[in-house]
Amino acid sequence: MAPWAEAELSALNPLRAVWLTLTAAFLLTLLLQLLPPGLLPGCAIFQDLIRYGKTKCGEPPRPAACRAFDVPKRYFSHFYIISVLWNGFLLWCLSQSLFLGAPFPSWLHGLLRILGAAQFQGGELALSAFLVLVFLWLHSIRRLFECLYVSVFSNVMIHIVQYCFGLVYYVLVGLTVLSQVPMDGRNAYVTGKNVLMQARWFHILGMMMFIWSSAHQYKCHVILGNLRKNKAGVVIHCNHRIPFGDWFEYVSSPNYLAELMIYVSMAVTFGFHNFTWWLVVTNVFFSQALSAFLSHQFYKSKFVSYPKHRKAFLPFLF
């Protein structure tokens, strides 16, 4: 087969197709929300599928048919329980292969091949994928901790479809990372005698960006949680208030911005040029921008004194 044909087939693997489809769906939804109110789709089911939590609240009341598919927003913790367990397992399999030479389980290797992982060798991808999987696992542990001990959830809801999507999402993200590992049969391929010899400057930069972004996201979740607590840390109400401090001085949803920066830090760790991961980042960009825009609308409609200089998602831009 000609080299260009092989490249085209590689570019059209199932994983990339999934992330490209999700990216296009979130982009289209965001563009629809940016239309003038008179042109905005008024379908209750459509609006119910793209909104969650506080952005579901408002007038007119949601139809009973929509409320029948509600699950509590506090179930967000389930996403991170799944991620800690699943991506922890993937990290264990990769560590066994990289450092002990153990092959991947046959079912996992077969699944990766179905999703489009290729038998290839190259560069620093083995160490990059290992570090990104570590970052993803640590991110999930921190978010689980925040859901259980930092965030204060009210009785707001998410749609069952959003809940199922969240469960599948972190499984798919972990498989996407693992699919980037150079393979030699069922074993991870390591250039040189030691995977640590692959260390490059962008691994250090990616790690620093990950820590920086994670710290800011944690600060933002603490600020949001403290809005519903007294000075002793006791929850006293579940009302919404205007948050201030840290990145809240610039955007309405800095936790979503920090989420984007965490995924960008992983792209840096992959060496900037991993096309599959940039599709993941693009998907995160549009999905978080949509959530931030809806949240920004909620704050502006609820609080007359809401800071006018504050943007929804990107400081000074959007």
PDB file of C-alpha atoms in Angstrom:
ATOM      1  CA  MET A   1       0.000   0.000   0.000  1.00  0.00           C
ATOM      2  CA  ALA A   2       1.257   3.484  -0.815  1.00  0.00           C
ATOM      3  CA  PRO A   3       2.591   5.519   2.153  1.00  0.00           C
ATOM      4  CA  TRP A   4      -0.011   8.255   1.651  1.00  0.00           C
ATOM      5  CA  ALA A   5      -2.816   5.688   1.747  1.00  0.00           C
ATOM      6  CA  GLU A   6      -1.471   4.187   4.966  1.00  0.00           C
ATOM      7  CA  ALA A   7      -1.311   7.659   6.488  1.00  0.00           C
ATOM      8  CA  GLU A   8      -4.924   8.349   5.520  1.00  0.00           C
ATOM      9  CA  LEU A   9      -6.084   5.094   7.085  1.00  0.00           C
ATOM     10  CA  SER A  10      -4.165   5.903  10.226  1.00  0.00           C
ATOM     11  CA  ALA A  11      -5.746   9.351  10.374  1.00  0.00           C
ATOM     12  CA  LEU A  12      -9.216   7.805  10.200  1.00  0.00           C
ATOM     13  CA  ASN A  13      -8.893   5.386  13.110  1.00  0.00           C
ATOM     14  CA  PRO A  14     -11.971   4.888  15.341  1.00  0.00           C
ATOM     15  CA  LEU A  15     -10.603   6.851  18.312  1.00  0.00           C
ATOM     16  CA  ARG A  16      -9.953   9.942  16.243  1.00  0.00           C
ATOM     17  CA  ALA A  17     -13.363   9.614  14.616  1.00  0.00           C
ATOM     18  CA  VAL A  18     -15.050   9.499  18.043  1.00  0.00           C
ATOM     19  CA  TRP A  19     -13.214  12.565  19.353  1.00  0.00           C
ATOM     20  CA  LEU A  20     -13.788  14.452  16.115  1.00  0.00           C
ATOM     21  CA  THR A  21     -17.519  13.677  16.268  1.00  0.00           C
ATOM     22  CA  LEU A  22     -17.772  14.811  19.892  1.00  0.00           C
ATOM     23  CA  THR A  23     -15.845  17.991  19.096  1.00  0.00           C
ATOM     24  CA  ALA A  24     -18.153  18.813  16.187  1.00  0.00           C
ATOM     25  CA  ALA A  25     -21.243  18.162  18.342  1.00  0.00           C
ATOM     26  CA  PHE A  26     -20.092  20.495  21.131  1.00  0.00           C
ATOM     27  CA  LEU A  27     -18.991  23.156  18.646  1.00  0.00           C
ATOM     28  CA  LEU A  28     -22.367  23.095  16.886  1.00  0.00           C
ATOM     29  CA  THR A  29     -24.206  23.257  20.213  1.00  0.00           C
ATOM     30  CA  LEU A  30     -22.114  26.214  21.355  1.00  0.00           C
ATOM     31  CA  LEU A  31     -22.735  28.066  18.094  1.00  0.00           C
ATOM     32  CA  LEU A  32     -26.480  27.469  18.463  1.00  0.00           C
ATOM     33  CA  GLN A  33     -26.377  28.974  21.961  1.00  0.00           C
ATOM     34  CA  LEU A  34     -24.622  32.056  20.596  1.00  0.00           C
ATOM     35  CA  LEU A  35     -27.490  32.766  18.201  1.00  0.00           C
ATOM     36  CA  PRO A  36     -29.908  35.613  19.021  1.00  0.00           C
ATOM     37  CA  PRO A  37     -32.637  34.427  21.453  1.00  0.00           C
ATOM     38  CA  GLY A  38     -35.311  34.409  18.750  1.00  0.00           C
ATOM     39  CA  LEU A  39     -33.295  31.976  16.631  1.00  0.00           C
ATOM     40  CA  LEU A  40     -32.205  29.710  19.492  1.00  0.00           C
ATOM     41  CA  PRO A  41     -33.689  26.189  19.323  1.00  0.00           C
ATOM     42  CA  GLY A  42     -36.509  26.041  21.855  1.00  0.00           C
ATOM     43  CA  CYS A  43     -36.789  22.250  22.042  1.00  0.00           C
ATOM     44  CA  ALA A  44     -37.038  21.363  25.724  1.00  0.00           C
ATOM     45  CA  ILE A  45     -35.259  18.036  25.265  1.00  0.00           C
ATOM     46  CA  PHE A  46     -32.346  19.695  23.449  1.00  0.00           C
ATOM     47  CA  GLN A  47     -31.930  22.301  26.185  1.00  0.00           C
ATOM     48  CA  ASP A  48     -32.247  19.640  28.848  1.00  0.00           C
ATOM     49  CA  LEU A  49     -29.444  17.589  27.304  1.00  0.00           C
ATOM     50  CA  ILE A  50     -26.949  20.461  27.170  1.00  0.00           C
ATOM     51  CA  ARG A  51     -27.675  22.025  30.568  1.00  0.00           C
ATOM     52  CA  TYR A  52     -26.976  20.650  34.006  1.00  0.00           C
ATOM     53  CA  GLY A  53     -26.985  21.796  37.595  1.00  0.00           C
ATOM     54  CA  LYS A  54     -27.916  25.420  38.152  1.00  0.00           C
ATOM     55  CA  THR A  55     -28.282  26.128  34.412  1.00  0.00           C
ATOM     56  CA  LYS A  56     -31.329  23.823  34.356  1.00  0.00           C
ATOM     57  CA  CYS A  57     -33.099  26.170  36.745  1.00  0.00           C
ATOM     58  CA  GLY A  58     -35.244  28.972  35.375  1.00  0.00           C
ATOM     59  CA  GLU A  59     -38.443  29.761  33.584  1.00  0.00           C
ATOM     60  CA  PRO A  60     -40.509  28.205  32.183  1.00  0.00           C
ATOM     61  CA  PRO A  61     -40.434  25.112  34.414  1.00  0.00           C
ATOM     62  CA  ARG A  62     -39.031  21.986  32.813  1.00  0.00           C
ATOM     63  CA  PRO A  63     -41.600  19.482  31.481  1.00  0.00           C
ATOM     64  CA  ALA A  64     -42.343  16.445  33.633  1.00  0.00           C
ATOM     65  CA  ALA A  65     -41.080  14.219  30.791  1.00  0.00           C
ATOM     66  CA  CYS A  66     -37.640  15.813  31.174  1.00  0.00           C
ATOM     67  CA  ARG A  67     -37.595  15.646  34.964  1.00  0.00           C
ATOM     68  CA  ALA A  68     -38.250  11.899  34.787  1.00  0.00           C
ATOM     69  CA  PHE A  69     -34.684  11.393  33.534  1.00  0.00           C
ATOM     70  CA  ASP A  70     -32.988  13.450  36.258  1.00  0.00           C
ATOM     71  CA  VAL A  71     -30.226  12.160  38.513  1.00  0.00           C
ATOM     72  CA  PRO A  72     -28.571  14.264  41.253  1.00  0.00           C
ATOM     73  CA  LYS A  73     -25.558  16.338  40.234  1.00  0.00           C
ATOM     74  CA  ARG A  74     -23.722  14.963  43.265  1.00  0.00           C
ATOM     75  CA  TYR A  75     -23.417  11.752  41.240  1.00  0.00           C
ATOM     76  CA  PHE A  76     -20.459  13.502  39.572  1.00  0.00           C
ATOM     77  CA  SER A  77     -18.388  11.593  42.120  1.00  0.00           C
ATOM     78  CA  HIS A  78     -19.251   8.359  40.268  1.00  0.00           C
ATOM     79  CA  PHE A  79     -17.311   9.610  37.238  1.00  0.00           C
ATOM     80  CA  TYR A  80     -14.141   9.899  39.278  1.00  0.00           C
ATOM     81  CA  ILE A  81     -14.640   6.613  41.107  1.00  0.00           C
ATOM     82  CA  ILE A  82     -14.780   4.902  37.706  1.00  0.00           C
ATOM     83  CA  SER A  83     -11.771   6.902  36.499  1.00  0.00           C
ATOM     84  CA  VAL A  84      -9.645   6.133  39.568  1.00  0.00           C
ATOM     85  CA  LEU A  85     -10.374   2.414  39.262  1.00  0.00           C
ATOM     86  CA  TRP A  86     -10.211   2.057  35.468  1.00  0.00           C
ATOM     87  CA  ASN A  87      -7.309   4.390  34.743  1.00  0.00           C
ATOM     88  CA  GLY A  88      -5.498   3.061  37.798  1.00  0.00           C
ATOM     89  CA  PHE A  89      -5.799  -0.399  36.234  1.00  0.00           C
ATOM     90  CA  LEU A  90      -4.519   0.888  32.877  1.00  0.00           C
ATOM     91  CA  LEU A  91      -1.618   2.608  34.643  1.00  0.00           C
ATOM     92  CA  TRP A  92      -0.778  -0.634  36.440  1.00  0.00           C
ATOM     93  CA  CYS A  93      -0.796  -2.564  33.128  1.00  0.00           C
ATOM     94  CA  LEU A  94       1.424   0.030  31.462  1.00  0.00           C
ATOM     95  CA  SER A  95       3.833   0.119  34.420  1.00  0.00           C
ATOM     96  CA  GLN A  96       4.099  -3.672  34.359  1.00  0.00           C
ATOM     97  CA  SER A  97       4.913  -3.583  30.653  1.00  0.00           C
ATOM     98  CA  LEU A  98       7.365  -0.669  30.746  1.00  0.00           C
ATOM     99  CA  PHE A  99       9.318  -1.610  33.840  1.00  0.00           C
ATOM    100  CA  LEU A 100       8.906  -5.384  34.148  1.00  0.00           C
ATOM    101  CA  GLY A 101       8.389  -6.407  30.520  1.00  0.00           C
ATOM    102  CA  ALA A 102       4.985  -7.974  31.165  1.00  0.00           C
ATOM    103  CA  PRO A 103       2.649  -8.085  28.146  1.00  0.00           C
ATOM    104  CA  PHE A 104      -0.717  -6.345  28.154  1.00  0.00           C
ATOM    105  CA  PRO A 105      -3.715  -8.632  28.760  1.00  0.00           C
ATOM    106  CA  SER A 106      -4.839 -10.065  25.443  1.00  0.00           C
ATOM    107  CA  TRP A 107      -8.351  -8.581  25.746  1.00  0.00           C
ATOM    108  CA  LEU A 108      -6.938  -5.106  26.433  1.00  0.00           C
ATOM    109  CA  HIS A 109      -4.485  -5.359  23.556  1.00  0.00           C
ATOM    110  CA  GLY A 110      -7.301  -6.493  21.269  1.00  0.00           C
ATOM    111  CA  LEU A 111      -9.482  -3.587  22.380  1.00  0.00           C
ATOM    112  CA  LEU A 112      -6.686  -1.108  21.687  1.00  0.00           C
ATOM    113  CA  ARG A 113      -6.210  -2.550  18.209  1.00  0.00           C
ATOM    114  CA  ILE A 114      -9.937  -2.227  17.487  1.00  0.00           C
ATOM    115  CA  LEU A 115      -9.833   1.417  18.574  1.00  0.00           C
ATOM    116  CA  GLY A 116      -6.974   2.109  16.212  1.00  0.00           C
ATOM    117  CA  ALA A 117      -3.761   1.653  18.202  1.00  0.00           C
ATOM    118  CA  ALA A 118      -1.011   0.770  15.741  1.00  0.00           C
ATOM    119  CA  GLN A 119       2.096  -1.381  16.012  1.00  0.00           C
ATOM    120  CA  PHE A 120       4.697   1.360  15.765  1.00  0.00           C
ATOM    121  CA  GLN A 121       7.919   2.494  17.341  1.00  0.00           C
ATOM    122  CA  GLY A 122       9.057   5.990  17.984  1.00  0.00           C
ATOM    123  CA  GLY A 123      10.347   8.846  20.034  1.00  0.00           C
ATOM    124  CA  GLU A 124       9.412   9.519  23.626  1.00  0.00           C
ATOM    125  CA  LEU A 125       5.805   8.301  23.353  1.00  0.00           C
ATOM    126  CA  ALA A 126       6.188   5.509  25.920  1.00  0.00           C
ATOM    127  CA  LEU A 127       7.284   7.869  28.702  1.00  0.00           C
ATOM    128  CA  SER A 128       4.868  10.568  27.514  1.00  0.00           C
ATOM    129  CA  ALA A 129       1.886   8.216  27.675  1.00  0.00           C
ATOM    130  CA  PHE A 130       2.998   6.932  31.084  1.00  0.00           C
ATOM    131  CA  LEU A 131       3.208  10.469  32.498  1.00  0.00           C
ATOM    132  CA  VAL A 132      -0.129  11.507  30.974  1.00  0.00           C
ATOM    133  CA  LEU A 133      -1.810   8.433  32.433  1.00  0.00           C
ATOM    134  CA  VAL A 134      -0.302   9.300  35.825  1.00  0.00           C
ATOM    135  CA  PHE A 135      -1.629  12.869  35.456  1.00  0.00           C
ATOM    136  CA  LEU A 136      -5.083  11.602  34.507  1.00  0.00           C
ATOM    137  CA  TRP A 137      -5.159   9.246  37.485  1.00  0.00           C
ATOM    138  CA  LEU A 138      -3.993  11.932  39.937  1.00  0.00           C
ATOM    139  CA  HIS A 139      -6.517  14.374  38.464  1.00  0.00           C
ATOM    140  CA  SER A 140      -9.308  11.858  39.057  1.00  0.00           C
ATOM    141  CA  ILE A 141      -8.200  11.231  42.652  1.00  0.00           C
ATOM    142  CA  ARG A 142      -8.191  14.959  43.388  1.00  0.00           C
ATOM    143  CA  ARG A 143     -11.582  15.527  41.767  1.00  0.00           C
ATOM    144  CA  LEU A 144     -13.043  12.607  43.719  1.00  0.00           C
ATOM    145  CA  PHE A 145     -11.676  14.133  46.935  1.00  0.00           C
ATOM    146  CA  GLU A 146     -13.202  17.499  45.995  1.00  0.00           C
ATOM    147  CA  CYS A 147     -16.595  15.944  45.239  1.00  0.00           C
ATOM    148  CA  LEU A 148     -16.623  14.179  48.598  1.00  0.00           C
ATOM    149  CA  TYR A 149     -15.050  16.786  50.891  1.00  0.00           C
ATOM    150  CA  VAL A 150     -14.832  20.217  49.199  1.00  0.00           C
ATOM    151  CA  SER A 151     -17.835  20.800  46.949  1.00  0.00           C
ATOM    152  CA  VAL A 152     -21.290  21.415  48.386  1.00  0.00           C
ATOM    153  CA  PHE A 153     -23.962  20.066  46.060  1.00  0.00           C
ATOM    154  CA  SER A 154     -27.501  21.354  46.193  1.00  0.00           C
ATOM    155  CA  ASN A 155     -30.498  19.402  44.913  1.00  0.00           C
ATOM    156  CA  VAL A 156     -29.824  20.342  41.269  1.00  0.00           C
ATOM    157  CA  MET A 157     -29.891  17.634  38.623  1.00  0.00           C
ATOM    158  CA  ILE A 158     -28.188  16.282  35.528  1.00  0.00           C
ATOM    159  CA  HIS A 159     -29.781  14.276  32.725  1.00  0.00           C
ATOM    160  CA  ILE A 160     -29.300  10.516  32.721  1.00  0.00           C
ATOM    161  CA  VAL A 161     -27.684  10.813  29.273  1.00  0.00           C
ATOM    162  CA  GLN A 162     -25.115  13.261  30.687  1.00  0.00           C
ATOM    163  CA  TYR A 163     -24.508  10.857  33.561  1.00  0.00           C
ATOM    164  CA  CYS A 164     -23.881   7.915  31.228  1.00  0.00           C
ATOM    165  CA  PHE A 165     -21.663  10.072  29.010  1.00  0.00           C
ATOM    166  CA  GLY A 166     -19.567  11.037  32.038  1.00  0.00           C
ATOM    167  CA  LEU A 167     -19.081   7.387  32.996  1.00  0.00           C
ATOM    168  CA  VAL A 168     -17.969   6.433  29.488  1.00  0.00           C
ATOM    169  CA  TYR A 169     -15.845   9.550  29.019  1.00  0.00           C
ATOM    170  CA  TYR A 170     -13.074   8.695  31.480  1.00  0.00           C
ATOM    171  CA  VAL A 171     -12.909   5.116  30.244  1.00  0.00           C
ATOM    172  CA  LEU A 172     -12.436   6.408  26.704  1.00  0.00           C
ATOM    173  CA  VAL A 173      -9.855   9.020  27.741  1.00  0.00           C
ATOM    174  CA  GLY A 174      -7.727   6.376  29.457  1.00  0.00           C
ATOM    175  CA  LEU A 175      -7.875   4.105  26.428  1.00  0.00           C
ATOM    176  CA  THR A 176      -6.918   7.056  24.227  1.00  0.00           C
ATOM    177  CA  VAL A 177      -3.777   7.646  26.290  1.00  0.00           C
ATOM    178  CA  LEU A 178      -2.835   3.987  26.312  1.00  0.00           C
ATOM    179  CA  SER A 179      -3.368   3.712  22.555  1.00  0.00           C
ATOM    180  CA  GLN A 180      -0.505   6.180  22.050  1.00  0.00           C
ATOM    181  CA  VAL A 181       2.056   3.806  23.542  1.00  0.00           C
ATOM    182  CA  PRO A 182       4.429   2.332  20.915  1.00  0.00           C
ATOM    183  CA  MET A 183       3.736  -1.396  20.758  1.00  0.00           C
ATOM    184  CA  ASP A 184       5.788  -4.452  19.884  1.00  0.00           C
ATOM    185  CA  GLY A 185       3.221  -7.228  19.813  1.00  0.00           C
ATOM    186  CA  ARG A 186       1.514  -7.156  23.217  1.00  0.00           C
ATOM    187  CA  ASN A 187       4.405  -5.310  24.860  1.00  0.00           C
ATOM    188  CA  ALA A 188       5.130  -1.612  25.127  1.00  0.00           C
ATOM    189  CA  TYR A 189       8.101  -0.694  22.968  1.00  0.00           C
ATOM    190  CA  VAL A 190      10.840   1.280  24.728  1.00  0.00           C
ATOM    191  CA  THR A 191      13.544   3.091  22.780  1.00  0.00           C
ATOM    192  CA  GLY A 192      16.835   2.310  24.551  1.00  0.00           C
ATOM    193  CA  LYS A 193      17.353   0.252  27.673  1.00  0.00           C
ATOM    194  CA  ASN A 194      15.404   2.409  30.119  1.00  0.00           C
ATOM    195  CA  VAL A 195      12.170   4.314  29.647  1.00  0.00           C
ATOM    196  CA  LEU A 196      13.480   7.107  31.892  1.00  0.00           C
ATOM    197  CA  MET A 197      16.172   7.789  29.276  1.00  0.00           C
ATOM    198  CA  GLN A 198      13.371   9.183  27.110  1.00  0.00           C
ATOM    199  CA  ALA A 199      12.914  12.172  29.450  1.00  0.00           C
ATOM    200  CA  ARG A 200      12.795  15.475  27.555  1.00  0.00           C
ATOM    201  CA  TRP A 201      12.248  19.143  28.399  1.00  0.00           C
ATOM    202  CA  PHE A 202       8.577  19.053  27.396  1.00  0.00           C
ATOM    203  CA  HIS A 203       7.900  16.354  30.009  1.00  0.00           C
ATOM    204  CA  ILE A 204       9.081  18.750  32.708  1.00  0.00           C
ATOM    205  CA  LEU A 205       7.118  21.665  31.200  1.00  0.00           C
ATOM    206  CA  GLY A 206       3.975  19.536  30.966  1.00  0.00           C
ATOM    207  CA  MET A 207       4.348  18.439  34.589  1.00  0.00           C
ATOM    208  CA  MET A 208       4.742  22.046  35.774  1.00  0.00           C
ATOM    209  CA  MET A 209       1.675  23.128  33.778  1.00  0.00           C
ATOM    210  CA  PHE A 210      -0.332  20.218  35.186  1.00  0.00           C
ATOM    211  CA  ILE A 211       0.524  21.116  38.788  1.00  0.00           C
ATOM    212  CA  TRP A 212      -0.175  24.822  38.170  1.00  0.00           C
ATOM    213  CA  SER A 213      -3.554  24.174  36.507  1.00  0.00           C
ATOM    214  CA  SER A 214      -4.599  21.608  39.110  1.00  0.00           C
ATOM    215  CA  ALA A 215      -3.744  23.976  41.966  1.00  0.00           C
ATOM    216  CA  HIS A 216      -5.897  26.727  40.459  1.00  0.00           C
ATOM    217  CA  GLN A 217      -8.799  24.361  39.837  1.00  0.00           C
ATOM    218  CA  TYR A 218      -8.623  23.200  43.448  1.00  0.00           C
ATOM    219  CA  LYS A 219      -8.606  26.830  44.672  1.00  0.00           C
ATOM    220  CA  CYS A 220     -11.688  27.586  42.556  1.00  0.00           C
ATOM    221  CA  HIS A 221     -13.600  24.601  43.915  1.00  0.00           C
ATOM    222  CA  VAL A 222     -12.661  25.610  47.472  1.00  0.00           C
ATOM    223  CA  ILE A 223     -13.964  29.139  46.808  1.00  0.00           C
ATOM    224  CA  LEU A 224     -17.248  27.748  45.445  1.00  0.00           C
ATOM    225  CA  GLY A 225     -17.621  25.357  48.363  1.00  0.00           C
ATOM    226  CA  ASN A 226     -16.894  28.061  50.932  1.00  0.00           C
ATOM    227  CA  LEU A 227     -19.756  30.191  49.573  1.00  0.00           C
ATOM    228  CA  ARG A 228     -22.110  27.722  51.248  1.00  0.00           C
ATOM    229  CA  LYS A 229     -20.186  27.297  54.516  1.00  0.00           C
ATOM    230  CA  ASN A 230     -19.593  29.414  57.599  1.00  0.00           C
ATOM    231  CA  LYS A 231     -16.137  30.229  58.958  1.00  0.00           C
ATOM    232  CA  ALA A 232     -16.114  26.949  60.844  1.00  0.00           C
ATOM    233  CA  GLY A 233     -16.560  25.021  57.591  1.00  0.00           C
ATOM    234  CA  VAL A 234     -20.139  23.985  58.311  1.00  0.00           C
ATOM    235  CA  VAL A 235     -22.607  24.011  55.401  1.00  0.00           C
ATOM    236  CA  ILE A 236     -25.299  26.593  56.169  1.00  0.00           C
ATOM    237  CA  HIS A 237     -27.156  26.885  52.865  1.00  0.00           C
ATOM    238  CA  CYS A 238     -27.160  25.776  49.223  1.00  0.00           C
ATOM    239  CA  ASN A 239     -27.914  29.109  47.585  1.00  0.00           C
ATOM    240  CA  HIS A 240     -25.901  30.566  44.728  1.00  0.00           C
ATOM    241  CA  ARG A 241     -23.710  33.598  45.387  1.00  0.00           C
ATOM    242  CA  ILE A 242     -21.184  35.559  43.342  1.00  0.00           C
ATOM    243  CA  PRO A 243     -17.732  34.015  43.771  1.00  0.00           C
ATOM    244  CA  PHE A 244     -14.625  36.201  44.071  1.00  0.00           C
ATOM    245  CA  GLY A 245     -10.914  35.496  44.207  1.00  0.00           C
ATOM    246  CA  ASP A 246      -8.263  33.756  42.114  1.00  0.00           C
ATOM    247  CA  TRP A 247      -9.352  33.330  38.460  1.00  0.00           C
ATOM    248  CA  PHE A 248     -12.928  34.288  39.347  1.00  0.00           C
ATOM    249  CA  GLU A 249     -11.751  37.877  38.965  1.00  0.00           C
ATOM    250  CA  TYR A 250     -11.473  37.250  35.212  1.00  0.00           C
ATOM    251  CA  VAL A 251     -14.019  34.581  34.230  1.00  0.00           C
ATOM    252  CA  SER A 252     -17.261  33.130  35.570  1.00  0.00           C
ATOM    253  CA  SER A 253     -16.086  29.513  35.354  1.00  0.00           C
ATOM    254  CA  PRO A 254     -12.345  29.334  36.075  1.00  0.00           C
ATOM    255  CA  ASN A 255     -12.740  25.695  37.094  1.00  0.00           C
ATOM    256  CA  TYR A 256     -13.674  24.943  33.466  1.00  0.00           C
ATOM    257  CA  LEU A 257     -10.734  27.010  32.216  1.00  0.00           C
ATOM    258  CA  ALA A 258      -8.406  25.104  34.552  1.00  0.00           C
ATOM    259  CA  GLU A 259      -9.825  21.819  33.210  1.00  0.00           C
ATOM    260  CA  LEU A 260      -8.858  22.912  29.714  1.00  0.00           C
ATOM    261  CA  MET A 261      -5.361  23.888  30.868  1.00  0.00           C
ATOM    262  CA  ILE A 262      -4.925  20.475  32.518  1.00  0.00           C
ATOM    263  CA  TYR A 263      -5.603  18.778  29.176  1.00  0.00           C
ATOM    264  CA  VAL A 264      -3.308  21.237  27.400  1.00  0.00           C
ATOM    265  CA  SER A 265      -0.567  20.301  29.884  1.00  0.00           C
ATOM    266  CA  MET A 266      -1.033  16.681  28.799  1.00  0.00           C
ATOM    267  CA  ALA A 267      -0.705  17.732  25.146  1.00  0.00           C
ATOM    268  CA  VAL A 268       2.580  19.429  26.063  1.00  0.00           C
ATOM    269  CA  THR A 269       3.700  16.221  27.804  1.00  0.00           C
ATOM    270  CA  PHE A 270       3.019  14.356  24.563  1.00  0.00           C
ATOM    271  CA  GLY A 271       5.514  16.703  22.893  1.00  0.00           C
ATOM    272  CA  PHE A 272       3.010  19.142  21.320  1.00  0.00           C
ATOM    273  CA  HIS A 273       2.534  17.067  18.154  1.00  0.00           C
ATOM    274  CA  ASN A 274       0.150  14.254  19.129  1.00  0.00           C
ATOM    275  CA  PHE A 275      -2.803  14.769  16.789  1.00  0.00           C
ATOM    276  CA  THR A 276      -5.112  12.339  18.600  1.00  0.00           C
ATOM    277  CA  TRP A 277      -4.632  14.102  21.924  1.00  0.00           C
ATOM    278  CA  TRP A 278      -5.167  17.536  20.374  1.00  0.00           C
ATOM    279  CA  LEU A 279      -8.579  16.244  19.252  1.00  0.00           C
ATOM    280  CA  VAL A 280      -9.269  15.420  22.910  1.00  0.00           C
ATOM    281  CA  VAL A 281      -8.138  18.929  23.912  1.00  0.00           C
ATOM    282  CA  THR A 282     -10.363  20.506  21.256  1.00  0.00           C
ATOM    283  CA  ASN A 283     -13.320  18.492  22.527  1.00  0.00           C
ATOM    284  CA  VAL A 284     -12.604  19.668  26.077  1.00  0.00           C
ATOM    285  CA  PHE A 285     -12.316  23.263  24.852  1.00  0.00           C
ATOM    286  CA  PHE A 286     -15.768  23.360  23.246  1.00  0.00           C
ATOM    287  CA  SER A 287     -17.522  21.295  25.940  1.00  0.00           C
ATOM    288  CA  GLN A 288     -16.116  23.458  28.743  1.00  0.00           C
ATOM    289  CA  ALA A 289     -16.786  26.662  26.762  1.00  0.00           C
ATOM    290  CA  LEU A 290     -20.435  25.606  26.371  1.00  0.00           C
ATOM    291  CA  SER A 291     -20.811  24.906  30.103  1.00  0.00           C
ATOM    292  CA  ALA A 292     -19.044  28.166  30.973  1.00  0.00           C
ATOM    293  CA  PHE A 293     -21.261  30.196  28.635  1.00  0.00           C
ATOM    294  CA  LEU A 294     -24.454  28.731  30.137  1.00  0.00           C
ATOM    295  CA  SER A 295     -23.131  29.341  33.637  1.00  0.00           C
ATOM    296  CA  HIS A 296     -22.221  32.936  32.729  1.00  0.00           C
ATOM    297  CA  GLN A 297     -25.762  33.508  31.466  1.00  0.00           C
ATOM    298  CA  PHE A 298     -27.149  32.152  34.726  1.00  0.00           C
ATOM    299  CA  TYR A 299     -25.026  34.470  36.878  1.00  0.00           C
ATOM    300  CA  LYS A 300     -25.885  37.539  34.804  1.00  0.00           C
ATOM    301  CA  SER A 301     -29.621  36.774  34.921  1.00  0.00           C
ATOM    302  CA  LYS A 302     -29.643  36.084  38.670  1.00  0.00           C
ATOM    303  CA  PHE A 303     -27.403  38.900  39.943  1.00  0.00           C
ATOM    304  CA  VAL A 304     -27.947  42.499  38.804  1.00  0.00           C
ATOM    305  CA  SER A 305     -24.617  43.462  40.389  1.00  0.00           C
ATOM    306  CA  TYR A 306     -22.645  40.738  38.613  1.00  0.00           C
ATOM    307  CA  PRO A 307     -19.196  42.120  37.551  1.00  0.00           C
ATOM    308  CA  LYS A 308     -19.535  43.391  33.993  1.00  0.00           C
ATOM    309  CA  HIS A 309     -15.840  42.968  33.165  1.00  0.00           C
ATOM    310  CA  ARG A 310     -15.972  39.235  33.872  1.00  0.00           C
ATOM    311  CA  LYS A 311     -15.988  36.962  30.822  1.00  0.00           C
ATOM    312  CA  ALA A 312     -17.478  33.480  30.619  1.00  0.00           C
ATOM    313  CA  PHE A 313     -14.477  31.268  29.844  1.00  0.00           C
ATOM    314  CA  LEU A 314     -11.420  33.006  28.365  1.00  0.00           C
ATOM    315  CA  PRO A 315     -10.095  36.118  30.155  1.00  0.00           C
ATOM    316  CA  PHE A 316     -10.749  39.335  28.171  1.00  0.00           C
ATOM    317  CA  LEU A 317     -12.027  37.343  25.153  1.00  0.00           C
ATOM    318  CA  PHE A 318     -15.089  35.138  25.710  1.00  0.00           C
TER     319      PHE A 318
END
